[in-house]
PDB file of C-alpha atoms and ligand atoms in Angstrom:
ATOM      1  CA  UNK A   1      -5.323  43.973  29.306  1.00 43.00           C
ATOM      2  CA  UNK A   2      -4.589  41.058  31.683  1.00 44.00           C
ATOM      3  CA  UNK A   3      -4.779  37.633  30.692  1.00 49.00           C
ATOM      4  CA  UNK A   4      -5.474  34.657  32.684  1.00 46.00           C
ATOM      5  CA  UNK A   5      -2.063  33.706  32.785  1.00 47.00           C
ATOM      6  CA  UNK A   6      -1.338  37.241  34.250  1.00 48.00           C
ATOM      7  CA  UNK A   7      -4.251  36.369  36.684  1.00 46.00           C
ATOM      8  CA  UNK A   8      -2.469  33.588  37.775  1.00 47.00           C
ATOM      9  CA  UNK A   9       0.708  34.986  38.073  1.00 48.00           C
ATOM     10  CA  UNK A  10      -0.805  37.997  40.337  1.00 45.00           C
ATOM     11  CA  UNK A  11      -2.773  35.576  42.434  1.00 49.00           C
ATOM     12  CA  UNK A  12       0.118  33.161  42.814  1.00 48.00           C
ATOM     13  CA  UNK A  13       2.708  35.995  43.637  1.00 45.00           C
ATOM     14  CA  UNK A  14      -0.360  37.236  46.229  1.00 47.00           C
ATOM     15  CA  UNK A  15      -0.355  33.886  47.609  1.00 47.00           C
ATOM     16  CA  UNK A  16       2.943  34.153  48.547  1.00 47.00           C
ATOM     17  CA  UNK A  17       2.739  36.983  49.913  1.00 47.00           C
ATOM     18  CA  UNK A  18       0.275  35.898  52.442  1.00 46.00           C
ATOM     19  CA  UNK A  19       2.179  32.776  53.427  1.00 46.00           C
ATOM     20  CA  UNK A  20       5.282  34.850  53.629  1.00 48.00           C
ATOM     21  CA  UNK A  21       3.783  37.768  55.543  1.00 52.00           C
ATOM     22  CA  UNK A  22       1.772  35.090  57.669  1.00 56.00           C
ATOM     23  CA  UNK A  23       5.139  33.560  58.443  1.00 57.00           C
ATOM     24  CA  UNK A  24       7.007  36.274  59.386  1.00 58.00           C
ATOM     25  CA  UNK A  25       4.243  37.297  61.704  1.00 61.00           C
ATOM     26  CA  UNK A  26       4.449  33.345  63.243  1.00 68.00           C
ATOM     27  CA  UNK A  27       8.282  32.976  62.937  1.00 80.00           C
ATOM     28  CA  UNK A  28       9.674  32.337  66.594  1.00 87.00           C
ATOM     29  CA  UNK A  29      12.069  35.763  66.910  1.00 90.00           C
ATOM     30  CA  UNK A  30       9.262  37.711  65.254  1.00 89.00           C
ATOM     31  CA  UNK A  31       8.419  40.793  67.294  1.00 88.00           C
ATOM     32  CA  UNK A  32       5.433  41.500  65.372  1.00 89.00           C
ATOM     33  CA  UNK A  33       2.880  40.342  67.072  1.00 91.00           C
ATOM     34  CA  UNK A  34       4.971  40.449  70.862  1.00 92.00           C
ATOM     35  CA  UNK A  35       8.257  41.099  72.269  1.00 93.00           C
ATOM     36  CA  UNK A  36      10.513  38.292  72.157  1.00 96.00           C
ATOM     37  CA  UNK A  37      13.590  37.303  74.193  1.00 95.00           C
ATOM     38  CA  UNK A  38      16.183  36.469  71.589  1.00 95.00           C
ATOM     39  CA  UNK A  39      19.651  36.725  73.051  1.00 93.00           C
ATOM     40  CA  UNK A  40      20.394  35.870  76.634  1.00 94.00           C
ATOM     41  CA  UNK A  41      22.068  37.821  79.500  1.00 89.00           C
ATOM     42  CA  UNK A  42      25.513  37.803  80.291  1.00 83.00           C
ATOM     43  CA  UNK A  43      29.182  38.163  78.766  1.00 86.00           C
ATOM     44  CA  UNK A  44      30.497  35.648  76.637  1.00 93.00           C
ATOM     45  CA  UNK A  45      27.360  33.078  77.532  1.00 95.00           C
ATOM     46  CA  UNK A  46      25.145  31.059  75.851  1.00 97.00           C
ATOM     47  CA  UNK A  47      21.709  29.704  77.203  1.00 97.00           C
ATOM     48  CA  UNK A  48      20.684  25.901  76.710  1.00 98.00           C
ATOM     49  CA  UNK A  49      17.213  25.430  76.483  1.00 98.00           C
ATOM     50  CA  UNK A  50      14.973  22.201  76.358  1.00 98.00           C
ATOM     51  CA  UNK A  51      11.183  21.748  75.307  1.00 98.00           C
ATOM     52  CA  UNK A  52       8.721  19.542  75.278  1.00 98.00           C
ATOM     53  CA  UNK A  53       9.974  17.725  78.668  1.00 97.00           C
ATOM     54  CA  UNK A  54      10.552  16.598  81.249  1.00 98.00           C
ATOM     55  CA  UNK A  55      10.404  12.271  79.805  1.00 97.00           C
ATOM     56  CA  UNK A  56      12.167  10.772  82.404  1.00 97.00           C
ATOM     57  CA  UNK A  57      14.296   8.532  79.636  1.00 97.00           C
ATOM     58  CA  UNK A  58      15.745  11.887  78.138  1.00 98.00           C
ATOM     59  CA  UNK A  59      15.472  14.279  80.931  1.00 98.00           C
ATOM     60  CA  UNK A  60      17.296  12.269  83.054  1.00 98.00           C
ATOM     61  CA  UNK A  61      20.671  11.651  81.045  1.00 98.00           C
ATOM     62  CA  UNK A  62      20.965  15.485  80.105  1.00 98.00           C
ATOM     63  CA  UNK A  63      20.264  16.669  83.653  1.00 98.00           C
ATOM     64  CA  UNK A  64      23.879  13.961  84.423  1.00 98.00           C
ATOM     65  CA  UNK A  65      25.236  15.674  81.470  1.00 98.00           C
ATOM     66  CA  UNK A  66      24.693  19.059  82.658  1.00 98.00           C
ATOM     67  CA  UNK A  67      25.903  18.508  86.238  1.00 97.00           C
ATOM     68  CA  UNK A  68      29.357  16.757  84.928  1.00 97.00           C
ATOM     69  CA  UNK A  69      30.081  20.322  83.462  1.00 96.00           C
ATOM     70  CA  UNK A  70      28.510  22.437  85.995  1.00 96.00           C
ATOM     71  CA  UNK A  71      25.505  23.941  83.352  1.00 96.00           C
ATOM     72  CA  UNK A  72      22.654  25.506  83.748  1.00 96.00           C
ATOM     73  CA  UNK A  73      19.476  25.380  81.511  1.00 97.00           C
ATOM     74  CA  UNK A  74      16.807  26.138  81.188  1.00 98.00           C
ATOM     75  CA  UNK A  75      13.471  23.551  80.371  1.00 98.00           C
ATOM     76  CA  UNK A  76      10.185  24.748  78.745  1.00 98.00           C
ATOM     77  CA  UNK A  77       7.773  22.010  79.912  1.00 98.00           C
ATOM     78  CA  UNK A  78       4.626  21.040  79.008  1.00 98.00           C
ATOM     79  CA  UNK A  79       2.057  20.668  81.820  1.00 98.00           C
ATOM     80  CA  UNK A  80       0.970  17.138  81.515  1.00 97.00           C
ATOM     81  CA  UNK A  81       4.522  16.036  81.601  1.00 98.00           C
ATOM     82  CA  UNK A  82       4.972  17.833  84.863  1.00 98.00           C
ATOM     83  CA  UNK A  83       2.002  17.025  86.038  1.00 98.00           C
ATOM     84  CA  UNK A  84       3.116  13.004  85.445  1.00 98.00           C
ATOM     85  CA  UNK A  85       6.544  13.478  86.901  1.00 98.00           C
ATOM     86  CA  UNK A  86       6.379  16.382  89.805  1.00 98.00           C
ATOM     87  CA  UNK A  87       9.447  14.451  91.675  1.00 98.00           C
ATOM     88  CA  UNK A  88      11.862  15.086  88.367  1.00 98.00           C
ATOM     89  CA  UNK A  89      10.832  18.422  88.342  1.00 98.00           C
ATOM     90  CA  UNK A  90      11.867  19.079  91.885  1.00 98.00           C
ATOM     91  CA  UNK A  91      15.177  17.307  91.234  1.00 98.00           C
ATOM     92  CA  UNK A  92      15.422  19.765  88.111  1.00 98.00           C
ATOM     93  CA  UNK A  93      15.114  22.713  90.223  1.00 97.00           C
ATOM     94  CA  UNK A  94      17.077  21.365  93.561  1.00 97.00           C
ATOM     95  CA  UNK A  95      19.363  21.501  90.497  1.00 97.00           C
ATOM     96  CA  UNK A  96      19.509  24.774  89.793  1.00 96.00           C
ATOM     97  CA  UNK A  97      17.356  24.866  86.796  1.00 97.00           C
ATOM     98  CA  UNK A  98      14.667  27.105  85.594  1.00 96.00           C
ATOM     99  CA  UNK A  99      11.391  25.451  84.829  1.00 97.00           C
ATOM    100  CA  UNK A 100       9.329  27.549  82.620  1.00 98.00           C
ATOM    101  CA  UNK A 101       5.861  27.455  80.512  1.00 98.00           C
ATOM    102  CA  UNK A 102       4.999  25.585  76.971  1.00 98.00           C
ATOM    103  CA  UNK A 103       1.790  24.943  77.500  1.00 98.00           C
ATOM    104  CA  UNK A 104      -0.321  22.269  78.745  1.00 98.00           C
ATOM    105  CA  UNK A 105      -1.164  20.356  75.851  1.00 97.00           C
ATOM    106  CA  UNK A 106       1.329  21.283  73.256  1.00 97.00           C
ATOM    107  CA  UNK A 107      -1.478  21.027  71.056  1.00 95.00           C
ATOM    108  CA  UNK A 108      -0.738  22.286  67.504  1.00 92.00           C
ATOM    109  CA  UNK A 109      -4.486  23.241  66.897  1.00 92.00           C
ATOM    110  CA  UNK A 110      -3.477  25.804  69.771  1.00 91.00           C
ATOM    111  CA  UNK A 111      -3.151  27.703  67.165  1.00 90.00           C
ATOM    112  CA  UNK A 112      -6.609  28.456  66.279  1.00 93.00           C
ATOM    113  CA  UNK A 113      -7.507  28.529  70.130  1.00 96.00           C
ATOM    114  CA  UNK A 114      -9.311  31.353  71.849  1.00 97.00           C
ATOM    115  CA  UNK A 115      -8.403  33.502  74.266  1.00 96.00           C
ATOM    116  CA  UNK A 116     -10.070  31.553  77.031  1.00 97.00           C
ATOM    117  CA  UNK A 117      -8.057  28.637  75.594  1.00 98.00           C
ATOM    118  CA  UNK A 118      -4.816  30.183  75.688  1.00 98.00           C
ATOM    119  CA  UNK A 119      -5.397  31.748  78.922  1.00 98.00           C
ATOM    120  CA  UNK A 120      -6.396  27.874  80.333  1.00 98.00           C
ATOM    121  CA  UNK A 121      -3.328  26.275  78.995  1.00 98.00           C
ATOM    122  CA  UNK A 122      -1.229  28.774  80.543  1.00 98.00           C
ATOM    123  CA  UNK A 123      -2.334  29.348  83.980  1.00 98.00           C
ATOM    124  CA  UNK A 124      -3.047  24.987  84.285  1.00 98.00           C
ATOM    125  CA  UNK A 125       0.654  25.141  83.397  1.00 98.00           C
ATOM    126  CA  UNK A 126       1.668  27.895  85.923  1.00 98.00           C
ATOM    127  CA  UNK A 127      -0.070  27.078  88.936  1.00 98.00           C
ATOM    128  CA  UNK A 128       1.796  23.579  88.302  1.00 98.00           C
ATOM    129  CA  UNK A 129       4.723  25.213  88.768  1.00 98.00           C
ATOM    130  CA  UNK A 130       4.118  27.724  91.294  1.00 98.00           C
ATOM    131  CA  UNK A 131       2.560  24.608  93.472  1.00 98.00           C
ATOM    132  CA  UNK A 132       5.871  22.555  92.687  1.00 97.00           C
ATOM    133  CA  UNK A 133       8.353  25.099  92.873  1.00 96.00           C
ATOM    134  CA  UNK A 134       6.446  28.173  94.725  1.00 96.00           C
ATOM    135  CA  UNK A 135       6.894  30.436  92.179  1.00 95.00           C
ATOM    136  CA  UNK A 136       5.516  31.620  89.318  1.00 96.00           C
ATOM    137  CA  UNK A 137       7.423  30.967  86.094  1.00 97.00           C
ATOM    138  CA  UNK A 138       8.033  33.906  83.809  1.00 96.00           C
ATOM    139  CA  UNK A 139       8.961  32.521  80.707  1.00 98.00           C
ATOM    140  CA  UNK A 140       6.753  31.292  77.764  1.00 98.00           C
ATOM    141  CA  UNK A 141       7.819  29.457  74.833  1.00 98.00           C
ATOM    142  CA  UNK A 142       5.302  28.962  72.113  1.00 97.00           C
ATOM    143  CA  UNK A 143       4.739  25.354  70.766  1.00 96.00           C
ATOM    144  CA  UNK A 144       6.678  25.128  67.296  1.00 94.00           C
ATOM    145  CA  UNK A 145       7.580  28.723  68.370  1.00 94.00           C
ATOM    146  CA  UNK A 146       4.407  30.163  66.619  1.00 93.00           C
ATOM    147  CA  UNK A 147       2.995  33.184  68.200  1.00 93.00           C
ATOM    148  CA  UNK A 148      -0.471  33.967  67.618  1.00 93.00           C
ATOM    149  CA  UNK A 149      -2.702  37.112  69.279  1.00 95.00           C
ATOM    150  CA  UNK A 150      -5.166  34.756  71.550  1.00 96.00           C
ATOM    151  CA  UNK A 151      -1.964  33.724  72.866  1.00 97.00           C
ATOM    152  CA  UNK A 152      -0.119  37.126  72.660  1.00 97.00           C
ATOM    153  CA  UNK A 153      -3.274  38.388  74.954  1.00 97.00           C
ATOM    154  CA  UNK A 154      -2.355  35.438  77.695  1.00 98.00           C
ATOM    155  CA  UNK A 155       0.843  35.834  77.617  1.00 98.00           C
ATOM    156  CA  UNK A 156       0.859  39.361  78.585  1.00 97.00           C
ATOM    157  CA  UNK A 157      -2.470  38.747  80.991  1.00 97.00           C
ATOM    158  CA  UNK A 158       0.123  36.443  83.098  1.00 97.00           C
ATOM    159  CA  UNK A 159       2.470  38.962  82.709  1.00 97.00           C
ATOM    160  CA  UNK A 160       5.135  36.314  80.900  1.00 97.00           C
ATOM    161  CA  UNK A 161       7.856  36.808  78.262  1.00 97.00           C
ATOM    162  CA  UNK A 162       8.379  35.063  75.354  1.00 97.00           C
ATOM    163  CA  UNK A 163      11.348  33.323  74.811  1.00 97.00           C
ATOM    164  CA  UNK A 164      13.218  32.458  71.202  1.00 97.00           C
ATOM    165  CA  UNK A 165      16.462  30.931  70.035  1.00 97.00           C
ATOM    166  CA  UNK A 166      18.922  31.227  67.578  1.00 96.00           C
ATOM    167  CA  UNK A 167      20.943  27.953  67.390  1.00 97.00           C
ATOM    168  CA  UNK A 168      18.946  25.315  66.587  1.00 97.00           C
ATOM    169  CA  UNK A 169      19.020  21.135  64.937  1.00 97.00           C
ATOM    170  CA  UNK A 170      15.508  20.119  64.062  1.00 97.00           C
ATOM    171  CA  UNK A 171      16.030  17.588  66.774  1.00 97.00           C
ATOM    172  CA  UNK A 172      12.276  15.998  66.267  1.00 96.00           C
ATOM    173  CA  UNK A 173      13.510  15.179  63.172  1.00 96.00           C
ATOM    174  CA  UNK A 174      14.855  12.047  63.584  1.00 95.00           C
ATOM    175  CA  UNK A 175      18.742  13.176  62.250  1.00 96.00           C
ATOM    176  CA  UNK A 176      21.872  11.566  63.744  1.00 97.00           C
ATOM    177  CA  UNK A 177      23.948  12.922  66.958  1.00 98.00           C
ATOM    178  CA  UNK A 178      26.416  14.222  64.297  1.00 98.00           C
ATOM    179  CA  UNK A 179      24.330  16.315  62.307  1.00 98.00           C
ATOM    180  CA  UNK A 180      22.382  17.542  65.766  1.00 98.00           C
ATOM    181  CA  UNK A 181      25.987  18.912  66.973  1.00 98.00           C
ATOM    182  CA  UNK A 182      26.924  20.237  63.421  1.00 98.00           C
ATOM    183  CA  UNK A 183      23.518  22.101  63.023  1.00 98.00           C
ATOM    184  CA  UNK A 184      24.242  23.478  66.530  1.00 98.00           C
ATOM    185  CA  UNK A 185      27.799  24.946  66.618  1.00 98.00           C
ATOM    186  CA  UNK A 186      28.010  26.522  62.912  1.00 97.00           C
ATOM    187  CA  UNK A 187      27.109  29.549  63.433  1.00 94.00           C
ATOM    188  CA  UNK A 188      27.155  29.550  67.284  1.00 97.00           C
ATOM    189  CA  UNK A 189      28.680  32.861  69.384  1.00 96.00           C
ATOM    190  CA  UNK A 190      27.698  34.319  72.588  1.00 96.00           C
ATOM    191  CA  UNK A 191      24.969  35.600  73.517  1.00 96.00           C
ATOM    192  CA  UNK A 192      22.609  32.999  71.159  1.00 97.00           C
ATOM    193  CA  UNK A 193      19.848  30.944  72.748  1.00 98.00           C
ATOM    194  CA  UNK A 194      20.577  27.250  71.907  1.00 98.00           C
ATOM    195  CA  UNK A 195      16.879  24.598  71.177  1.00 98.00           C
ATOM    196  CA  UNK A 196      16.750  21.368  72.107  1.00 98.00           C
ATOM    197  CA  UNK A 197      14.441  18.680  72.968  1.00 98.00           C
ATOM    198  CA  UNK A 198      14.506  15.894  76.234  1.00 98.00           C
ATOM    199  CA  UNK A 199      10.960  15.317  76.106  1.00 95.00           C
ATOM    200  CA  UNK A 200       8.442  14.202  73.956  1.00 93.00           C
ATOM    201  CA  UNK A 201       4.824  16.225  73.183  1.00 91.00           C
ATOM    202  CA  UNK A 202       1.706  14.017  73.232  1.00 90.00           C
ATOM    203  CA  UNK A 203       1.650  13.975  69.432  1.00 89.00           C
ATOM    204  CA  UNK A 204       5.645  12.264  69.682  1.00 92.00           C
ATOM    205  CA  UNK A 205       4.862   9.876  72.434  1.00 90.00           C
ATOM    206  CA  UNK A 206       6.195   6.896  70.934  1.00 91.00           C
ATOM    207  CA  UNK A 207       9.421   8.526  69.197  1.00 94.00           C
ATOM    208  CA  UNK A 208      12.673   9.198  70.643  1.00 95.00           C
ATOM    209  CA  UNK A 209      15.566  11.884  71.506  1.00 95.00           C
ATOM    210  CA  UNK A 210      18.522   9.887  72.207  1.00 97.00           C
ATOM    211  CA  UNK A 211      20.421  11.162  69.225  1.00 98.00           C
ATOM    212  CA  UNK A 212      19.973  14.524  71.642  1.00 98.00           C
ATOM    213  CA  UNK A 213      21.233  13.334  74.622  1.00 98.00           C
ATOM    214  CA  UNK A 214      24.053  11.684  72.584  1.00 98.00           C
ATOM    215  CA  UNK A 215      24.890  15.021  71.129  1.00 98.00           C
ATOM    216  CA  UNK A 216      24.597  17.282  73.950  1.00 98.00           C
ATOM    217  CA  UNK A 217      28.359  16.228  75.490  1.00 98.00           C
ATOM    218  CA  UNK A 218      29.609  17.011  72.035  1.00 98.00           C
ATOM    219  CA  UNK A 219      27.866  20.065  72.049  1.00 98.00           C
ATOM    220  CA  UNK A 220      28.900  21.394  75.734  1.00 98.00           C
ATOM    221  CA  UNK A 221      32.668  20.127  75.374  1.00 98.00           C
ATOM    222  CA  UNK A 222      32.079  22.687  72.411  1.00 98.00           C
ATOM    223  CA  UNK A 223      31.083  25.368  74.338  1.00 97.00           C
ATOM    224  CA  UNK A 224      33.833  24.667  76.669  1.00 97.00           C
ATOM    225  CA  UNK A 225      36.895  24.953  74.901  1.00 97.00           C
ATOM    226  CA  UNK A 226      35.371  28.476  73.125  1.00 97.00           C
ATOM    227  CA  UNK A 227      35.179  29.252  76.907  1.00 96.00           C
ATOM    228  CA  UNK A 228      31.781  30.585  76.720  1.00 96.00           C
ATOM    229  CA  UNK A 229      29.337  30.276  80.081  1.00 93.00           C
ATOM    230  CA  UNK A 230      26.268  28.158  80.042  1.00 92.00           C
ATOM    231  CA  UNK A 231      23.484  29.841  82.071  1.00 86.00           C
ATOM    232  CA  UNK A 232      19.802  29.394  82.187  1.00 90.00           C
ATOM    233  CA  UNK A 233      17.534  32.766  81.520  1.00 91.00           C
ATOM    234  CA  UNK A 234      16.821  32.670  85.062  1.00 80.00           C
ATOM    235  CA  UNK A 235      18.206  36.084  85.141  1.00 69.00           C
ATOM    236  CA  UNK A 236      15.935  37.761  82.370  1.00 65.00           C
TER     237      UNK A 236
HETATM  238 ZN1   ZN B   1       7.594  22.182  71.938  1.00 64.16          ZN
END
């Protein structure tokens, strides 16, 4: 006979379940619900990639940073940012960089958007780039990195990838340059996709990512003297 303190237990271990199943499905290298690009191309390389940009204050300093080592990265930038500074995202890609897709809005109710919705937020963002740089980007990168099927269903409608990572700080977070580089190079080898941030999302406007830009020379001196390559996923 079950109890109600069996009940519990069942519907508390089910509950779990659900979250845990749910958050596999969402988690940002989680094939289940689409491909996902989790390793770059390339011997003995690592790819640098940036979200939530371009904001001229951060943008700026870790495109210098980039070019005093001869990098290449790649930015996943939200639409309205673009839209609001088309001349840094031509310098970006006179650069060498590869501008891809995270949405318009970076809205984190996105996830309970339609299809139409999903489909809007990524074409507004791709014709931006196709009219800025004259072609279409190819990469996606969810917001948060959550995946969902309305988006899934857009994603392969524009015929786009989705891109992961694997090294990663919680950068949003408001932790120190320090802790930003530790987080990053612990468990760091070739062939991992590094996340950071240089911009802010609507829902960030008034915070800050200096302790990334103060990290990232730390971080590619790093990758340096391991002798690893830093390339964008141009190539993918
Ligand atoms: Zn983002």
């Amino acid at each position: 006979m079950i109890g109600w303190m069996d009940t519990l237990a069942i519907g508390a271990v089910g509950y779990a379940g659900v979250l845990g199943s749910t958050a596999s499905l969402l988690y940002h290298n989680s094939p289940i619900i689409a491909p996902v690009i989790t390793r770059c191309a390339g011997a003995n390389s690592v790819a640098l990639t940036f979200d939530d940009g371009p904001t001229p204050q951060f943008t700026i300093p870790v495109l210098k940073c980039l070019e005093s080592v001869g990098a290449k990265a790649t930015f996943f930038c939200i639409g309205e940012n673009m839209a609001a500074h088309r001349s840094l995202v031509k310098d970006m890609l006179a650069a060498g960089h590869c501008i891809a897709n995270h949405t318009w809005h970076h809205d984190h109710a996105g996830i309970l958007g339609s299809k139409h919705y999903w489909l809007s937020e990524l074409q507004r963002t791709s014709y931006l780039i196709e009219d800025i740089s004259g072609a279409c980007p190819r990469l996606f990168r969810a917001p948060m990195g959550f995946k969902i099927w309305n988006q899934a269903a857009a994603v392969k409608k524009m015929g786009m990838k989705y891109v992961g990572w694997r090294a990663w700080a919680w950068d949003t977070t408001g932790i120190n340059a320090e802790r930003i580089f530790r987080r990053i190079t612990r468990r760091l080898s070739p062939g991992d996709i590094i996340l950071l941030h240089d911009g802010l999302e609507y829902a960030r406007r008034h915070e800050t990512q200096t302790a990334t830009v103060a990290a990232l020379p730390h971080i590619l001196e790093y990758i340096r003297q391991h002798g690893w390559y830093m390339n964008s996923l141009a190539m993918l």
